[in-house]
Amino acid sequence: MTNRWRRALAAVSGAVALVILWMATRKTDLTALVGGGKVSAAGWQTLATYGIFLAAMFVLVASIGRRAPPPVQVQTPVEKRKLSRRTVVASVLILLMIPVTLVVCVGLFGRTHYYITALLVMLECMLPFFMVFEGRRPQARELTIIAVLCALGVAGRAAFFMLPQFKPVMALTIIAGVAFGGETGFLVGAMTMLASNVLFSQGPWTPFQMFSMGIIGFLAGVLFRKGWLRRSRGALAMFGGIVTFVIYGAIMNPVSALIYGAEMNWQTLLTYYITGFPMDCVHACATVIFLLLLAEPM
């Protein structure tokens, strides 16, 4: 495909995504989309529109052409793309142990004793981080920067408290994963959600927020290490916009149904996805904006 066609495809898909995003954020009466735990006709139309939006986002990412060489390295050299054994072990811990912990704790405690679940998730997300330092002596400035990233995430979430879901947390988590590795990205995302919920209220949703945000930081670090994610502002912004829907929203929307005791069936899940999509759009917009502003200088 020539560069001209790629640019045209990027422009069309980007325009389609922006129009649908504008329409989604303007929806104020979400009750018209669902009723009695079922999806209405308007809800099915809206769901189809959301599917077109996600498809347009993927086409936009695929059609963005490579521009002039940037002044800094934006991809990991080929000879360094092999994942270390510690990262593979960390992947098992994050992708297997933590989901099992969440399922078991929900089965045992239900919506109570969520502090125990959050503590277990916190300990499990710190293990991969400690494994990174095995065999080497980390400098104090590296630990300080990681602590500052967590503090910035907490402060940023508090600073934008008046704007629901418009927060810089995911942007900082992705930056941490790309800069310091997937294990650190997971730790920054999970710890930021745990610490900031001291201000925004703890609840049974906290462990799931920790896992959802942490897995995004881990995935950003691994994809960058494998050379599949570039460190340019555009690539990071598109990555942040997509994972908001396919990871964070895909996890937290059904969790909301689980927490509030709704009957779990596909109709109920669809109603939560449909009504949660406008808020996911706001979250995605915030992530894209903050990555465009912060990725280059940070």
PDB file of N, CA and C in Angstrom, residues 3-47:
ATOM      1  N   ASN A   3       2.106   5.197   0.401  1.00  0.00           N
ATOM      2  CA  ASN A   3       1.955   6.128   1.521  1.00  0.00           C
ATOM      3  C   ASN A   3       0.718   7.001   1.359  1.00  0.00           C
ATOM      4  N   ARG A   4       0.381   7.320   0.095  1.00  0.00           N
ATOM      5  CA  ARG A   4      -0.799   8.174  -0.128  1.00  0.00           C
ATOM      6  C   ARG A   4      -2.068   7.458   0.333  1.00  0.00           C
ATOM      7  N   TRP A   5      -2.196   6.177  -0.021  1.00  0.00           N
ATOM      8  CA  TRP A   5      -3.368   5.411   0.392  1.00  0.00           C
ATOM      9  C   TRP A   5      -3.380   5.210   1.905  1.00  0.00           C
ATOM     10  N   ARG A   6      -2.214   5.002   2.488  1.00  0.00           N
ATOM     11  CA  ARG A   6      -2.152   4.825   3.939  1.00  0.00           C
ATOM     12  C   ARG A   6      -2.610   6.088   4.655  1.00  0.00           C
ATOM     13  N   ARG A   7      -2.169   7.239   4.156  1.00  0.00           N
ATOM     14  CA  ARG A   7      -2.581   8.507   4.782  1.00  0.00           C
ATOM     15  C   ARG A   7      -4.079   8.739   4.617  1.00  0.00           C
ATOM     16  N   ALA A   8      -4.606   8.408   3.430  1.00  0.00           N
ATOM     17  CA  ALA A   8      -6.044   8.570   3.203  1.00  0.00           C
ATOM     18  C   ALA A   8      -6.854   7.651   4.110  1.00  0.00           C
ATOM     19  N   LEU A   9      -6.388   6.403   4.244  1.00  0.00           N
ATOM     20  CA  LEU A   9      -7.087   5.459   5.113  1.00  0.00           C
ATOM     21  C   LEU A   9      -7.019   5.895   6.569  1.00  0.00           C
ATOM     22  N   ALA A  10      -5.866   6.432   6.963  1.00  0.00           N
ATOM     23  CA  ALA A  10      -5.719   6.930   8.331  1.00  0.00           C
ATOM     24  C   ALA A  10      -6.647   8.115   8.585  1.00  0.00           C
ATOM     25  N   ALA A  11      -6.773   9.014   7.585  1.00  0.00           N
ATOM     26  CA  ALA A  11      -7.633  10.179   7.750  1.00  0.00           C
ATOM     27  C   ALA A  11      -9.095   9.776   7.862  1.00  0.00           C
ATOM     28  N   VAL A  12      -9.534   8.839   7.012  1.00  0.00           N
ATOM     29  CA  VAL A  12     -10.937   8.420   7.035  1.00  0.00           C
ATOM     30  C   VAL A  12     -11.264   7.687   8.331  1.00  0.00           C
ATOM     31  N   SER A  13     -10.413   6.720   8.706  1.00  0.00           N
ATOM     32  CA  SER A  13     -10.683   5.963   9.931  1.00  0.00           C
ATOM     33  C   SER A  13     -10.607   6.860  11.160  1.00  0.00           C
ATOM     34  N   GLY A  14      -9.680   7.798  11.175  1.00  0.00           N
ATOM     35  CA  GLY A  14      -9.584   8.730  12.294  1.00  0.00           C
ATOM     36  C   GLY A  14     -10.805   9.620  12.396  1.00  0.00           C
ATOM     37  N   ALA A  15     -11.313  10.085  11.246  1.00  0.00           N
ATOM     38  CA  ALA A  15     -12.516  10.928  11.254  1.00  0.00           C
ATOM     39  C   ALA A  15     -13.723  10.148  11.748  1.00  0.00           C
ATOM     40  N   VAL A  16     -13.856   8.892  11.300  1.00  0.00           N
ATOM     41  CA  VAL A  16     -14.974   8.047  11.759  1.00  0.00           C
ATOM     42  C   VAL A  16     -14.904   7.847  13.273  1.00  0.00           C
ATOM     43  N   ALA A  17     -13.700   7.556  13.788  1.00  0.00           N
ATOM     44  CA  ALA A  17     -13.537   7.341  15.230  1.00  0.00           C
ATOM     45  C   ALA A  17     -13.875   8.603  16.016  1.00  0.00           C
ATOM     46  N   LEU A  18     -13.449   9.760  15.526  1.00  0.00           N
ATOM     47  CA  LEU A  18     -13.731  11.014  16.232  1.00  0.00           C
ATOM     48  C   LEU A  18     -15.223  11.326  16.258  1.00  0.00           C
ATOM     49  N   VAL A  19     -15.912  11.088  15.138  1.00  0.00           N
ATOM     50  CA  VAL A  19     -17.357  11.364  15.090  1.00  0.00           C
ATOM     51  C   VAL A  19     -18.105  10.467  16.077  1.00  0.00           C
ATOM     52  N   ILE A  20     -17.770   9.170  16.078  1.00  0.00           N
ATOM     53  CA  ILE A  20     -18.445   8.253  17.004  1.00  0.00           C
ATOM     54  C   ILE A  20     -18.096   8.598  18.442  1.00  0.00           C
ATOM     55  N   LEU A  21     -16.843   8.994  18.676  1.00  0.00           N
ATOM     56  CA  LEU A  21     -16.440   9.389  20.025  1.00  0.00           C
ATOM     57  C   LEU A  21     -17.230  10.603  20.493  1.00  0.00           C
ATOM     58  N   TRP A  22     -17.404  11.575  19.621  1.00  0.00           N
ATOM     59  CA  TRP A  22     -18.180  12.775  19.955  1.00  0.00           C
ATOM     60  C   TRP A  22     -19.633  12.410  20.245  1.00  0.00           C
ATOM     61  N   MET A  23     -20.193  11.500  19.460  1.00  0.00           N
ATOM     62  CA  MET A  23     -21.577  11.071  19.686  1.00  0.00           C
ATOM     63  C   MET A  23     -21.716  10.323  21.005  1.00  0.00           C
ATOM     64  N   ALA A  24     -20.721   9.481  21.326  1.00  0.00           N
ATOM     65  CA  ALA A  24     -20.812   8.685  22.557  1.00  0.00           C
ATOM     66  C   ALA A  24     -20.720   9.552  23.797  1.00  0.00           C
ATOM     67  N   THR A  25     -19.843  10.541  23.777  1.00  0.00           N
ATOM     68  CA  THR A  25     -19.681  11.389  24.954  1.00  0.00           C
ATOM     69  C   THR A  25     -20.848  12.346  25.147  1.00  0.00           C
ATOM     70  N   ARG A  26     -21.682  12.525  24.132  1.00  0.00           N
ATOM     71  CA  ARG A  26     -22.851  13.404  24.249  1.00  0.00           C
ATOM     72  C   ARG A  26     -24.089  12.668  24.741  1.00  0.00           C
ATOM     73  N   LYS A  27     -24.020  11.356  24.882  1.00  0.00           N
ATOM     74  CA  LYS A  27     -25.187  10.594  25.351  1.00  0.00           C
ATOM     75  C   LYS A  27     -25.392  10.851  26.841  1.00  0.00           C
ATOM     76  N   THR A  28     -26.563  11.315  27.180  1.00  0.00           N
ATOM     77  CA  THR A  28     -26.873  11.603  28.580  1.00  0.00           C
ATOM     78  C   THR A  28     -27.938  10.661  29.142  1.00  0.00           C
ATOM     79  N   ASP A  29     -28.814  10.156  28.283  1.00  0.00           N
ATOM     80  CA  ASP A  29     -29.879   9.247  28.732  1.00  0.00           C
ATOM     81  C   ASP A  29     -29.520   7.825  28.325  1.00  0.00           C
ATOM     82  N   LEU A  30     -28.766   7.145  29.179  1.00  0.00           N
ATOM     83  CA  LEU A  30     -28.354   5.773  28.877  1.00  0.00           C
ATOM     84  C   LEU A  30     -29.456   4.773  29.173  1.00  0.00           C
ATOM     85  N   THR A  31     -30.495   5.194  29.908  1.00  0.00           N
ATOM     86  CA  THR A  31     -31.592   4.269  30.219  1.00  0.00           C
ATOM     87  C   THR A  31     -32.380   3.888  28.968  1.00  0.00           C
ATOM     88  N   ALA A  32     -32.296   4.729  27.911  1.00  0.00           N
ATOM     89  CA  ALA A  32     -33.011   4.397  26.677  1.00  0.00           C
ATOM     90  C   ALA A  32     -32.365   3.228  25.949  1.00  0.00           C
ATOM     91  N   LEU A  33     -31.125   2.902  26.308  1.00  0.00           N
ATOM     92  CA  LEU A  33     -30.400   1.825  25.630  1.00  0.00           C
ATOM     93  C   LEU A  33     -30.646   0.477  26.273  1.00  0.00           C
ATOM     94  N   VAL A  34     -31.082   0.473  27.513  1.00  0.00           N
ATOM     95  CA  VAL A  34     -31.314  -0.780  28.228  1.00  0.00           C
ATOM     96  C   VAL A  34     -32.622  -0.656  28.991  1.00  0.00           C
ATOM     97  N   GLY A  35     -33.171  -1.796  29.334  1.00  0.00           N
ATOM     98  CA  GLY A  35     -34.395  -1.798  30.106  1.00  0.00           C
ATOM     99  C   GLY A  35     -34.685  -3.178  30.654  1.00  0.00           C
ATOM    100  N   GLY A  36     -34.872  -3.269  31.954  1.00  0.00           N
ATOM    101  CA  GLY A  36     -35.140  -4.556  32.568  1.00  0.00           C
ATOM    102  C   GLY A  36     -34.016  -5.548  32.415  1.00  0.00           C
ATOM    103  N   GLY A  37     -32.782  -5.037  32.368  1.00  0.00           N
ATOM    104  CA  GLY A  37     -31.637  -5.924  32.222  1.00  0.00           C
ATOM    105  C   GLY A  37     -31.437  -6.448  30.814  1.00  0.00           C
ATOM    106  N   LYS A  38     -32.162  -5.870  29.827  1.00  0.00           N
ATOM    107  CA  LYS A  38     -32.040  -6.300  28.442  1.00  0.00           C
ATOM    108  C   LYS A  38     -31.666  -5.119  27.565  1.00  0.00           C
ATOM    109  N   VAL A  39     -31.150  -5.442  26.392  1.00  0.00           N
ATOM    110  CA  VAL A  39     -30.727  -4.413  25.447  1.00  0.00           C
ATOM    111  C   VAL A  39     -31.903  -4.031  24.558  1.00  0.00           C
ATOM    112  N   SER A  40     -32.187  -2.736  24.458  1.00  0.00           N
ATOM    113  CA  SER A  40     -33.262  -2.270  23.601  1.00  0.00           C
ATOM    114  C   SER A  40     -32.790  -2.194  22.153  1.00  0.00           C
ATOM    115  N   ALA A  41     -33.715  -1.843  21.258  1.00  0.00           N
ATOM    116  CA  ALA A  41     -33.352  -1.699  19.846  1.00  0.00           C
ATOM    117  C   ALA A  41     -32.323  -0.595  19.662  1.00  0.00           C
ATOM    118  N   ALA A  42     -32.516   0.513  20.390  1.00  0.00           N
ATOM    119  CA  ALA A  42     -31.528   1.592  20.330  1.00  0.00           C
ATOM    120  C   ALA A  42     -30.191   1.139  20.884  1.00  0.00           C
ATOM    121  N   GLY A  43     -30.239   0.259  21.883  1.00  0.00           N
ATOM    122  CA  GLY A  43     -28.997  -0.257  22.447  1.00  0.00           C
ATOM    123  C   GLY A  43     -28.224  -1.103  21.459  1.00  0.00           C
ATOM    124  N   TRP A  44     -28.944  -1.933  20.669  1.00  0.00           N
ATOM    125  CA  TRP A  44     -28.272  -2.749  19.653  1.00  0.00           C
ATOM    126  C   TRP A  44     -27.641  -1.866  18.591  1.00  0.00           C
ATOM    127  N   GLN A  45     -28.338  -0.803  18.192  1.00  0.00           N
ATOM    128  CA  GLN A  45     -27.760   0.127  17.220  1.00  0.00           C
ATOM    129  C   GLN A  45     -26.513   0.801  17.785  1.00  0.00           C
ATOM    130  N   THR A  46     -26.582   1.169  19.051  1.00  0.00           N
ATOM    131  CA  THR A  46     -25.430   1.801  19.682  1.00  0.00           C
ATOM    132  C   THR A  46     -24.262   0.827  19.788  1.00  0.00           C
ATOM    133  N   LEU A  47     -24.569  -0.432  20.094  1.00  0.00           N
ATOM    134  CA  LEU A  47     -23.516  -1.438  20.196  1.00  0.00           C
ATOM    135  C   LEU A  47     -22.833  -1.643  18.842  1.00  0.00           C
TER     136      LEU A  47
END
